[in-house]
Coordinates of C-alpha atoms and ligand atoms in Angstrom, one line a residue:
M9 CA 71.6 98.6 110.0
A10 CA 69.0 96.7 108.1
W11 CA 71.1 93.7 107.4
T12 CA 70.9 90.1 108.5
T13 CA 73.5 88.6 110.7
I14 CA 75.6 85.7 109.3
K15 CA 75.7 83.3 112.2
K16 CA 78.6 81.0 112.7
T17 CA 77.7 77.4 113.4
A18 CA 78.9 75.6 116.5
T19 CA 81.4 73.7 114.4
E20 CA 82.7 76.8 112.8
K21 CA 83.2 78.4 116.2
A22 CA 84.9 75.3 117.5
Q23 CA 87.3 75.2 114.6
A24 CA 88.2 78.9 114.9
T25 CA 91.7 79.6 116.3
L26 CA 90.5 82.5 118.4
T27 CA 88.4 81.8 121.4
E28 CA 86.9 83.8 124.3
E29 CA 89.6 82.3 126.6
L30 CA 92.4 83.4 124.3
R31 CA 90.9 86.9 124.1
A32 CA 90.6 87.1 127.8
G33 CA 94.0 85.7 128.6
F34 CA 95.9 87.5 126.0
D35 CA 99.1 89.3 126.7
W36 CA 101.9 90.6 124.5
A37 CA 104.7 89.0 126.4
Q38 CA 103.2 85.6 125.7
A39 CA 102.7 86.4 122.0
R40 CA 106.4 87.4 121.9
A41 CA 107.4 84.2 123.6
Q42 CA 105.9 82.2 120.7
L43 CA 108.7 83.5 118.6
D44 CA 112.4 82.6 118.9
G45 CA 114.3 85.8 119.1
F46 CA 117.9 85.9 120.2
E47 CA 119.4 85.1 123.5
D48 CA 119.8 88.6 124.8
G49 CA 116.3 89.8 123.7
G50 CA 117.2 90.6 120.1
L51 CA 114.6 90.0 117.3
N52 CA 114.8 90.0 113.6
I53 CA 111.8 89.6 111.3
A54 CA 113.7 87.5 108.7
Y55 CA 115.0 85.1 111.3
E56 CA 111.4 84.5 112.5
A57 CA 110.1 84.1 109.0
L58 CA 112.8 81.8 107.6
D59 CA 115.8 80.7 109.7
R60 CA 113.8 79.6 112.6
H61 CA 111.7 77.1 110.5
V62 CA 114.8 75.6 108.9
L63 CA 116.5 75.2 112.3
A64 CA 113.4 73.4 113.6
G65 CA 113.6 70.9 110.7
H66 CA 111.0 72.4 108.3
G67 CA 113.4 73.4 105.6
N68 CA 111.9 71.1 103.1
E69 CA 108.4 72.5 103.4
E70 CA 107.1 74.6 100.6
A71 CA 107.1 78.4 101.4
M72 CA 106.2 79.9 98.1
L73 CA 104.5 78.8 94.9
W74 CA 105.0 81.5 92.3
F75 CA 103.2 81.9 89.0
G76 CA 104.6 84.3 86.4
K77 CA 102.7 86.3 83.9
D78 CA 104.3 84.3 81.1
G79 CA 103.2 80.9 82.4
R80 CA 106.4 80.0 84.2
S81 CA 106.2 78.9 87.8
R82 CA 108.6 78.3 90.7
R83 CA 108.4 76.5 94.0
L84 CA 110.6 77.6 96.9
T85 CA 111.0 75.8 100.2
Y86 CA 111.9 77.4 103.5
A87 CA 115.4 76.2 103.0
D88 CA 115.5 77.7 99.5
L89 CA 114.3 81.1 100.7
T90 CA 116.8 81.0 103.6
A91 CA 119.7 80.3 101.2
E92 CA 118.5 82.9 98.7
T93 CA 118.1 85.6 101.3
A94 CA 121.5 84.8 102.7
R95 CA 123.0 85.3 99.2
F96 CA 121.2 88.6 98.9
A97 CA 122.3 89.8 102.3
N98 CA 125.9 88.9 101.3
I99 CA 125.6 91.0 98.1
L100 CA 124.5 94.0 100.1
R101 CA 127.4 93.7 102.4
A102 CA 129.9 93.1 99.7
H103 CA 128.9 96.5 98.2
G104 CA 129.6 98.2 101.5
L105 CA 126.1 98.6 102.8
T106 CA 125.8 98.3 106.6
A107 CA 123.1 97.9 109.2
G108 CA 120.5 100.6 109.1
D109 CA 121.0 101.4 105.4
R110 CA 117.8 101.6 103.3
V111 CA 117.1 99.2 100.5
F112 CA 114.1 100.0 98.2
G113 CA 112.3 97.3 96.3
L114 CA 110.6 98.2 92.9
A115 CA 109.5 95.2 90.8
D116 CA 106.4 93.2 89.9
R117 CA 105.6 90.3 92.2
V118 CA 108.6 88.1 91.3
P119 CA 110.5 85.8 93.8
E120 CA 113.5 88.1 93.7
L121 CA 111.5 90.9 95.3
Y122 CA 110.5 88.7 98.2
V123 CA 114.1 87.6 98.5
A124 CA 115.2 91.2 98.5
A125 CA 112.8 92.2 101.2
L126 CA 113.8 89.4 103.6
G127 CA 117.5 89.5 102.6
T128 CA 117.5 93.2 103.5
L129 CA 116.0 92.5 107.0
K130 CA 118.4 89.6 107.5
A131 CA 121.3 92.0 106.9
G132 CA 119.9 94.4 109.6
M133 CA 119.0 96.9 106.9
V134 CA 115.7 98.7 106.4
F135 CA 113.4 97.7 103.5
S136 CA 111.1 100.0 101.8
P137 CA 108.7 98.7 99.1
L138 CA 107.6 100.9 96.2
F139 CA 104.8 100.1 93.8
S140 CA 106.1 99.1 90.4
A141 CA 103.4 101.0 88.5
F142 CA 104.4 104.3 89.9
G143 CA 105.8 106.9 87.5
P144 CA 109.3 108.5 87.8
E145 CA 108.1 111.4 90.0
P146 CA 106.4 109.5 92.8
L147 CA 109.3 107.1 92.9
R148 CA 111.9 109.9 93.1
T149 CA 109.9 111.7 95.9
R150 CA 109.7 108.5 98.0
M151 CA 113.3 107.6 97.5
E152 CA 114.4 111.1 98.4
I153 CA 112.2 111.1 101.6
G154 CA 113.5 107.7 102.5
E155 CA 117.2 108.5 101.5
A156 CA 117.6 105.3 99.6
N157 CA 121.0 103.6 99.7
A158 CA 120.2 100.7 97.4
L159 CA 117.5 99.9 94.9
V160 CA 116.4 96.5 93.6
T161 CA 114.5 96.8 90.3
T162 CA 114.4 95.6 86.7
A163 CA 116.3 96.9 83.7
T164 CA 113.1 98.1 82.0
I165 CA 111.9 100.0 85.1
Y166 CA 115.4 101.4 85.7
R167 CA 115.7 102.8 82.1
R168 CA 112.2 104.2 82.0
K169 CA 111.8 105.7 85.5
I170 CA 115.1 105.9 87.4
A171 CA 118.1 106.4 85.0
A172 CA 117.3 110.1 84.2
W173 CA 117.6 111.3 87.8
R174 CA 119.6 108.6 89.5
D175 CA 122.7 110.9 89.8
E176 CA 120.7 113.5 91.6
L177 CA 120.2 111.1 94.5
P178 CA 123.6 111.0 96.1
S179 CA 122.6 108.5 98.9
L180 CA 121.9 105.8 96.3
K181 CA 125.0 103.7 96.1
L182 CA 123.8 100.5 94.6
V183 CA 121.3 99.5 92.0
L184 CA 120.7 95.8 91.6
I185 CA 119.0 94.7 88.4
I186 CA 116.9 91.5 88.5
G187 CA 118.2 89.2 85.7
D188 CA 121.5 88.5 84.0
D189 CA 122.3 91.9 82.4
A190 CA 122.4 95.3 83.9
P191 CA 122.6 98.8 82.4
D192 CA 125.8 100.9 83.0
G193 CA 126.4 101.7 86.7
C194 CA 124.1 98.9 87.9
V195 CA 124.8 95.4 89.1
A196 CA 123.1 92.3 87.6
L197 CA 121.5 90.4 90.4
G198 CA 121.5 86.9 88.7
P199 CA 125.3 86.4 88.5
A200 CA 125.8 88.1 91.8
M201 CA 123.5 85.7 93.5
T202 CA 125.3 82.7 91.9
E203 CA 128.6 84.0 93.2
A204 CA 127.5 84.9 96.7
S205 CA 127.7 82.5 99.5
D206 CA 124.4 81.0 100.7
R207 CA 125.5 81.3 104.3
F208 CA 124.9 84.4 106.3
E209 CA 124.4 84.8 110.0
T210 CA 121.3 86.9 110.4
V211 CA 122.0 90.2 112.1
Q212 CA 120.8 90.2 115.7
T213 CA 118.8 93.4 115.5
R214 CA 117.0 94.8 118.6
P215 CA 113.2 94.8 118.7
E216 CA 113.2 98.6 118.3
D217 CA 115.6 98.7 115.4
P218 CA 113.9 100.1 112.2
A219 CA 112.9 97.4 109.7
L220 CA 110.5 98.8 107.2
I221 CA 109.4 102.1 105.8
H222 CA 106.0 102.1 104.3
F223 CA 104.5 105.0 102.4
T224 CA 100.7 105.5 102.9
S225 CA 98.3 105.3 100.0
G226 CA 98.0 109.1 99.6
T227 CA 94.2 108.9 99.6
T228 CA 93.8 112.0 101.7
G229 CA 96.9 113.9 100.6
K230 CA 100.7 113.7 100.4
P231 CA 101.9 110.2 101.3
K232 CA 103.6 109.8 104.6
G233 CA 106.6 107.5 105.2
A234 CA 105.7 105.3 108.3
V235 CA 108.6 103.7 110.0
H236 CA 108.2 100.2 111.5
V237 CA 110.5 98.2 113.7
H238 CA 111.4 94.5 114.0
N239 CA 109.1 94.1 117.0
A240 CA 106.2 94.4 114.5
V241 CA 106.7 90.7 113.8
V242 CA 105.0 89.9 117.0
M243 CA 101.8 91.5 115.6
H244 CA 102.2 89.9 112.2
A245 CA 102.5 86.5 113.8
M246 CA 99.5 87.0 116.1
A247 CA 97.2 88.7 113.5
G248 CA 98.0 86.0 111.0
R249 CA 96.9 83.4 113.4
Y250 CA 93.9 85.0 114.9
A251 CA 92.5 87.2 112.1
L252 CA 93.5 85.1 109.1
E253 CA 93.5 81.6 110.5
L254 CA 97.0 80.9 109.3
T255 CA 98.5 77.6 110.6
P256 CA 101.6 75.7 109.4
G257 CA 101.0 74.3 105.9
T258 CA 97.9 76.5 105.1
R259 CA 97.6 77.2 101.4
Y260 CA 97.3 80.9 101.5
W261 CA 96.9 83.7 99.0
C262 CA 97.2 87.4 99.7
T263 CA 96.5 89.3 96.5
A264 CA 97.9 92.6 97.7
D265 CA 101.0 93.9 96.1
P266 CA 104.1 94.1 98.3
G267 CA 104.4 97.8 97.2
W268 CA 101.8 98.5 99.9
V269 CA 101.8 97.6 103.6
T270 CA 99.3 94.7 103.2
G271 CA 101.4 93.0 100.6
T272 CA 104.4 93.1 102.9
S273 CA 102.9 92.5 106.3
F274 CA 100.4 89.9 105.2
G275 CA 101.8 89.0 101.8
I276 CA 105.4 88.2 103.1
I277 CA 106.0 88.4 106.8
S278 CA 102.9 87.1 108.5
P279 CA 102.4 84.0 106.3
L280 CA 106.1 83.0 106.5
V281 CA 106.3 83.5 110.2
N282 CA 103.2 81.3 110.5
R283 CA 104.9 78.7 108.2
V284 CA 102.2 78.6 105.5
R285 CA 102.5 77.8 101.8
M286 CA 101.9 81.0 100.1
L287 CA 100.8 81.6 96.5
V288 CA 102.3 84.5 94.7
D289 CA 100.8 85.5 91.3
E290 CA 102.7 88.0 89.2
A291 CA 99.7 88.9 87.0
D292 CA 97.2 91.5 87.9
F293 CA 93.5 90.9 88.5
D294 CA 92.0 88.6 86.0
L295 CA 88.7 87.0 87.1
E296 CA 89.0 83.6 85.5
R297 CA 92.7 83.3 86.3
W298 CA 92.0 84.1 89.9
Y299 CA 89.1 81.6 90.1
G300 CA 91.3 79.0 88.4
L301 CA 94.1 79.6 91.0
L302 CA 91.7 79.4 93.9
Q303 CA 90.4 76.1 92.6
D304 CA 93.6 74.4 91.2
E305 CA 95.9 75.4 94.0
K306 CA 93.2 74.5 96.6
I307 CA 93.6 77.8 98.3
E308 CA 92.4 77.6 101.9
V309 CA 92.8 81.2 103.1
W310 CA 92.4 84.1 100.9
Y311 CA 93.0 87.8 101.7
T312 CA 92.0 90.4 99.1
A313 CA 90.4 93.8 98.8
P314 CA 86.9 95.3 98.1
T315 CA 87.8 96.6 94.6
A316 CA 88.6 93.0 93.5
I317 CA 85.4 91.7 95.2
R318 CA 83.3 94.3 93.4
M319 CA 84.9 93.3 90.1
M320 CA 83.8 89.7 90.8
M321 CA 80.3 90.9 91.6
R322 CA 80.3 92.8 88.4
A323 CA 81.2 89.7 86.4
G324 CA 78.3 87.9 88.0
A325 CA 77.8 84.7 90.0
E326 CA 77.4 82.5 87.0
I327 CA 81.1 82.5 86.1
A328 CA 82.0 81.7 89.7
S329 CA 79.6 78.8 89.7
R330 CA 81.8 77.0 87.2
Y331 CA 84.6 76.7 89.7
D332 CA 85.1 74.5 92.7
F333 CA 85.9 76.6 95.8
S334 CA 85.5 73.8 98.3
S335 CA 89.1 74.1 99.7
L336 CA 88.5 77.7 100.8
R337 CA 87.9 77.9 104.5
F338 CA 88.5 81.5 105.3
M339 CA 88.3 84.7 103.3
A340 CA 89.2 88.2 104.4
S341 CA 89.1 91.7 103.0
V342 CA 90.9 94.9 103.8
G343 CA 91.8 98.4 102.4
E344 CA 88.4 100.0 102.0
P345 CA 85.0 99.6 103.5
L346 CA 83.4 96.3 102.5
N347 CA 79.8 96.9 101.5
P348 CA 77.2 94.6 103.2
E349 CA 76.1 93.7 99.7
A350 CA 79.5 92.2 99.0
V351 CA 79.5 90.2 102.2
I352 CA 76.1 88.7 101.4
W353 CA 77.1 88.1 97.8
S354 CA 80.3 86.2 98.7
H355 CA 78.4 84.1 101.2
E356 CA 76.1 83.0 98.5
V357 CA 78.7 82.5 95.8
F358 CA 81.6 81.0 97.7
G359 CA 79.5 79.4 100.5
R360 CA 81.4 81.5 103.0
P361 CA 81.5 85.2 103.6
F362 CA 84.4 87.7 103.4
H363 CA 85.6 88.7 106.8
D364 CA 86.2 92.5 106.7
N365 CA 89.1 93.8 108.7
W366 CA 90.5 97.3 109.4
W367 CA 93.9 98.7 109.8
Q368 CA 96.3 101.3 108.3
T369 CA 99.9 101.7 107.1
E370 CA 100.5 103.4 110.5
T371 CA 99.2 100.5 112.6
G372 CA 101.4 98.0 110.7
G373 CA 99.0 95.1 111.3
I374 CA 95.3 94.2 111.5
M375 CA 93.6 96.0 114.4
I376 CA 89.9 95.3 114.1
A377 CA 88.6 92.2 112.5
N378 CA 85.8 89.8 111.9
T379 CA 87.4 86.7 113.2
A380 CA 86.4 83.1 112.4
D381 CA 84.7 82.6 115.8
M382 CA 82.4 85.7 115.4
D383 CA 79.0 86.1 113.9
I384 CA 79.2 88.6 111.1
H385 CA 77.1 91.7 110.9
P386 CA 77.7 92.6 107.2
G387 CA 79.0 96.2 107.0
S388 CA 80.8 96.0 110.3
M389 CA 84.6 95.9 110.5
G390 CA 84.4 93.5 113.5
K391 CA 86.0 93.8 116.9
P392 CA 89.5 94.7 118.1
L393 CA 92.0 91.8 118.1
P394 CA 93.3 90.6 121.4
G395 CA 95.8 93.1 122.8
I396 CA 94.2 96.0 120.9
E397 CA 92.2 98.6 122.7
A398 CA 90.0 100.6 120.3
G399 CA 87.7 103.4 121.2
I400 CA 85.4 105.9 119.6
V401 CA 86.3 109.4 120.8
A402 CA 85.2 113.0 120.3
R403 CA 87.0 116.2 121.0
D404 CA 86.0 117.8 124.3
G405 CA 87.1 120.5 126.7
E406 CA 88.6 123.9 125.8
D407 CA 89.9 124.1 122.2
G408 CA 89.0 120.4 121.8
A409 CA 92.3 119.5 123.6
E410 CA 90.6 116.7 125.6
L411 CA 88.9 113.6 124.4
R412 CA 85.8 111.9 125.6
L413 CA 84.6 108.4 124.9
C414 CA 81.5 108.3 122.7
A415 CA 78.4 106.3 123.7
P416 CA 77.4 103.2 121.7
G417 CA 75.9 104.2 118.4
E418 CA 77.5 107.7 118.5
I419 CA 79.8 108.6 115.6
G420 CA 83.3 109.7 116.5
E421 CA 86.9 109.2 115.6
L422 CA 88.3 105.7 115.7
A423 CA 91.2 105.7 118.2
L424 CA 93.6 103.1 119.5
R425 CA 95.6 102.9 122.7
P426 CA 99.3 103.0 121.6
G427 CA 101.5 100.1 122.7
W428 CA 101.0 97.3 120.2
P429 CA 104.2 96.0 118.6
S430 CA 103.6 97.1 115.0
M431 CA 102.7 100.7 115.7
M432 CA 104.7 103.1 113.5
R433 CA 107.5 104.8 115.3
A434 CA 107.7 107.9 113.1
Y435 CA 106.6 109.6 110.0
L436 CA 109.9 110.2 108.2
H437 CA 110.9 113.9 108.5
E438 CA 107.5 114.9 109.7
E439 CA 107.7 115.0 113.5
E440 CA 104.9 117.5 113.9
R441 CA 102.5 115.5 111.8
Y442 CA 103.4 112.4 113.8
R443 CA 102.9 114.1 117.2
K444 CA 99.5 115.3 116.1
C445 CA 98.3 111.8 115.8
F446 CA 98.5 111.3 119.6
V447 CA 96.0 113.0 121.9
S448 CA 95.2 112.3 125.6
G449 CA 96.8 108.8 125.4
W450 CA 95.1 107.8 122.2
Y451 CA 96.3 107.4 118.7
L452 CA 93.8 109.1 116.4
S453 CA 93.2 107.2 113.1
G454 CA 91.6 110.0 111.1
D455 CA 88.7 107.6 110.4
L456 CA 85.2 108.0 111.7
A457 CA 83.3 105.0 113.1
M458 CA 80.9 103.9 115.7
R459 CA 80.6 101.0 118.1
D460 CA 77.4 99.3 118.7
S461 CA 76.2 97.9 122.0
E462 CA 77.6 94.4 121.2
G463 CA 81.1 95.9 120.7
Y464 CA 81.1 95.7 116.9
F465 CA 82.8 98.6 115.1
W466 CA 81.2 100.2 112.0
F467 CA 83.2 102.3 109.6
V468 CA 81.5 105.7 108.7
G469 CA 84.0 107.4 106.5
R470 CA 87.3 109.3 106.7
A471 CA 87.1 112.3 109.0
D472 CA 87.7 114.5 105.9
D473 CA 84.8 112.9 104.0
L474 CA 82.1 113.4 106.6
I475 CA 79.1 115.3 105.3
K476 CA 76.9 117.6 107.5
S477 CA 73.5 118.1 105.9
S478 CA 70.5 119.8 107.6
G479 CA 71.8 118.8 111.1
H480 CA 72.5 115.2 110.0
L481 CA 76.0 113.7 110.1
I482 CA 76.3 111.6 107.0
G483 CA 79.0 109.0 106.4
P484 CA 79.7 108.3 102.8
F485 CA 80.0 104.6 103.3
E486 CA 76.4 104.2 104.4
V487 CA 75.1 106.1 101.3
E488 CA 77.5 104.2 99.0
S489 CA 76.4 100.9 100.4
A490 CA 72.7 101.8 99.7
L491 CA 73.6 102.8 96.2
I492 CA 75.4 99.6 95.5
E493 CA 72.2 97.7 96.4
H494 CA 70.8 98.9 93.1
P495 CA 71.3 96.2 90.5
A496 CA 72.8 98.7 88.0
V497 CA 75.4 100.1 90.4
V498 CA 78.8 98.4 90.9
E499 CA 80.7 101.2 92.6
A500 CA 79.8 104.4 94.2
A501 CA 81.5 107.5 95.8
V502 CA 79.7 110.1 97.7
I503 CA 80.8 113.6 98.7
G504 CA 79.3 116.7 100.3
L505 CA 78.9 120.0 98.5
P506 CA 78.3 123.3 100.1
D507 CA 74.7 124.4 100.1
E508 CA 73.1 127.6 101.4
T509 CA 70.2 126.1 103.1
A510 CA 71.3 122.6 104.1
G511 CA 74.9 123.4 104.9
E512 CA 76.0 120.5 102.6
I513 CA 74.2 118.4 100.1
V514 CA 75.1 114.8 99.1
K515 CA 76.3 114.1 95.6
A516 CA 77.0 110.6 94.3
Y517 CA 79.1 109.3 91.5
V518 CA 78.4 105.7 90.3
A519 CA 79.9 103.2 87.9
L520 CA 77.5 100.8 86.3
N521 CA 77.3 97.1 85.8
P522 CA 77.6 95.7 82.3
G523 CA 74.3 95.9 80.5
F524 CA 73.2 99.2 82.0
E525 CA 73.4 102.5 80.2
P526 CA 73.3 106.0 81.9
S527 CA 69.9 107.6 81.5
E528 CA 67.7 110.1 83.4
E529 CA 65.3 107.4 84.2
L530 CA 68.1 105.3 85.8
E531 CA 69.3 108.3 87.7
R532 CA 65.8 108.8 89.1
D533 CA 65.5 105.2 89.9
I534 CA 68.8 105.0 91.8
R535 CA 68.0 108.1 93.8
G536 CA 64.6 106.6 94.5
L537 CA 66.1 103.5 96.0
A538 CA 68.5 105.6 98.1
R539 CA 65.7 107.7 99.4
K540 CA 63.7 104.6 100.4
R541 CA 66.7 103.1 102.2
L542 CA 68.2 106.2 103.8
G543 CA 65.4 108.9 103.9
P544 CA 65.3 112.1 102.0
A545 CA 67.7 114.0 104.2
V546 CA 70.6 111.6 103.6
A547 CA 69.9 110.3 100.1
P548 CA 71.9 112.0 97.3
R549 CA 70.4 114.9 95.5
E550 CA 72.2 114.1 92.4
V551 CA 73.7 111.0 90.9
V552 CA 76.4 111.3 88.2
F553 CA 77.4 108.4 86.0
R554 CA 81.1 107.6 85.5
T555 CA 83.0 104.9 83.6
S556 CA 85.1 104.4 86.7
L557 CA 85.9 106.2 89.9
P558 CA 89.2 107.9 90.6
K559 CA 91.2 105.5 92.8
T560 CA 94.7 105.2 94.3
R561 CA 96.9 102.5 92.9
S562 CA 96.1 100.5 96.1
G563 CA 92.5 100.5 95.1
K564 CA 91.0 103.2 97.3
I565 CA 88.4 105.7 96.0
M566 CA 89.7 109.3 96.1
R567 CA 86.7 111.2 97.2
R568 CA 88.8 114.3 97.9
L569 CA 89.6 114.5 94.2
L570 CA 86.0 114.4 93.1
K571 CA 85.3 117.1 95.6
A572 CA 88.2 119.3 94.6
R573 CA 87.1 119.1 90.9
E574 CA 83.6 119.9 91.8
L575 CA 84.6 123.0 93.7
G576 CA 87.3 124.0 91.2
L577 CA 90.0 123.6 93.8
P578 CA 93.6 122.4 93.2
E579 CA 93.7 118.6 92.9
G580 CA 96.5 118.2 95.5
D581 CA 98.9 115.3 95.5
I582 CA 97.7 112.8 92.9
S583 CA 100.9 110.8 92.6
T584 CA 99.0 107.6 93.6
L585 CA 96.0 108.2 91.3
E586 CA 95.3 105.3 89.0
S587 CA 92.1 104.8 87.1
D588 CA 90.3 108.0 86.3
E589 CA 88.0 107.6 83.3
R590 CA 85.1 110.0 83.4
Ligands
LIG7 P1 96.7 108.4 103.3 O1 96.9 108.2 104.7 O2 98.0 108.7 102.6 O3 95.7 109.4 103.0 P2 95.4 105.9 103.2 O4 94.9 106.3 104.5 O5 94.4 105.4 102.1 O6 96.3 107.1 102.6 P3 96.5 103.3 103.9 O7 97.2 103.3 105.2 O8 96.9 102.4 102.8 O9 96.5 104.8 103.3 O10 94.9 103.0 104.2 C1 94.4 103.0 105.5 C2 93.0 103.5 105.4 O11 92.2 102.7 104.5 C3 92.2 103.5 106.7 O12 92.5 104.6 107.5 C4 90.8 103.5 106.2 O13 90.3 104.8 105.9 C5 90.8 102.6 105.0 N1 90.5 101.2 105.3 C6 91.3 100.2 105.4 N2 90.6 99.1 105.8 C7 89.3 99.4 105.9 C8 88.1 98.7 106.2 N3 88.1 97.4 106.4 N4 87.0 99.4 106.2 C9 87.0 100.8 106.0 N5 88.1 101.5 105.7 C10 89.2 100.8 105.6
LIG8 MG1 95.7 107.2 106.1

């Protein structure tokens, strides 16, 4: 790709946690040995995230700094969180819940939600986060699939989204309401916490005991419930250290909502296991609020997503220049392809680039990453973390039942060798779908990518989104990145449409930066730039202007929806659809 490399200086490389030696000498048993566990091989995520630090004398260190939407704030130490989660675990037990029961969390980013997540794990129960902005139907479906036994939510959410159908979910025994008052049939969490004891002996779960159920984003279809076990904490600990540069005391901010896997794995578990000070902001994206928090709280490590980065780009570098980001030492991005333009922009504006990394709900933790010791090739996802074997594979043999490894530069499906600790153990009630993910000793991700001769991985697109035009294989990401280079374009989505002569033709949808208006001239100009960058065979034939692009609530562009509409096909599962202004 025609992008410059961002070289790391010798000092930057020396300061990085990950080194060539660590990569070469890595083994999972050693990574596990850095955690405490229990005497007979037991392991519990909550114990590793909280109890362990208190026992080692770090109870007074700050674990969480919380800012509410309304200007309130709270500081919680490791000892505070340990006591609060003990109270929460006692409440669950007092209401007759037992190990293995499923507790769902449904609230904005408030401390109680974090306490509920860890308190549930402490009690040996399974936690499943839901996204608070979901409507009643998506919530009901997920709680049905997950056979919820308890729910932690707020009175407002309960009345609006749960009350009407609660009785139709017989598994649901307990509804805890954050605050001091609760609707009929629910229990107010505030007074219950005050009454409960702050002592609780963390349940000695086994590494393979289920801990979390995470629903996928639903970008490609009906969301799947991925089951994760306590052993995942080994991955969370390691990936936090190596891919996010987390060390004890680091001031860290993960902007992802705990309703999704990133917000739990790297917004709760990984930071606490690594004993950092984490910032939690209840409010949604607000440019100046975010810049203010980065500056005032002297955030050192920041983990966010491409949609937010593109919004910052849209607002321009001038606003950013009014803030002091000198505390920031590492920035990472996940969830969607990070366009090269965004990496270069961040390097200029923050003085350091975003480090893209790739993983999925299914993988439970970061798999491929640009780490602090690596030079960055903007547009590349980086290289597999230690202990992770990734390959690019293509179907081979009769009926495509075999796989072969692709040569460097060849596009194929991104695959991983199963065996890392945070790999999903099942899709709930979908055994067949789960089994289909594994072929010839590989886990198939459903994403297309290629590996270059230096071992860097490049995202091409989702397997479903690949476009075949006049004998060319076209990945939407490459085309979208070229479109974003145009000063008028802030976001782009590209799909393939059937065409008699070419097989498929490329169509693009773009959202514009402020100060630009849709016009035929602009359309021609954007297509012109794409042609210059990509060549006529790959450049879009048509560019359509949209106020915004259809996205999942976790911020991913839903290309399949654009395509379905274009072809007049059913829209499929759109329970996670968020913005959709035409
Ligand atoms: P569903 O599986 O329900 O269709 P989803 O795949 O969007 O939804 P997630 O597990 O939240 O659900 O997202 C994982 C996917 O997000 C990856 O498979 C990949 O397509 C995309 N993704 C994540 N990080 C990156 C990245 N750094 N670069 C490119 N794509 C990414
Ligand atoms: Mg997926």
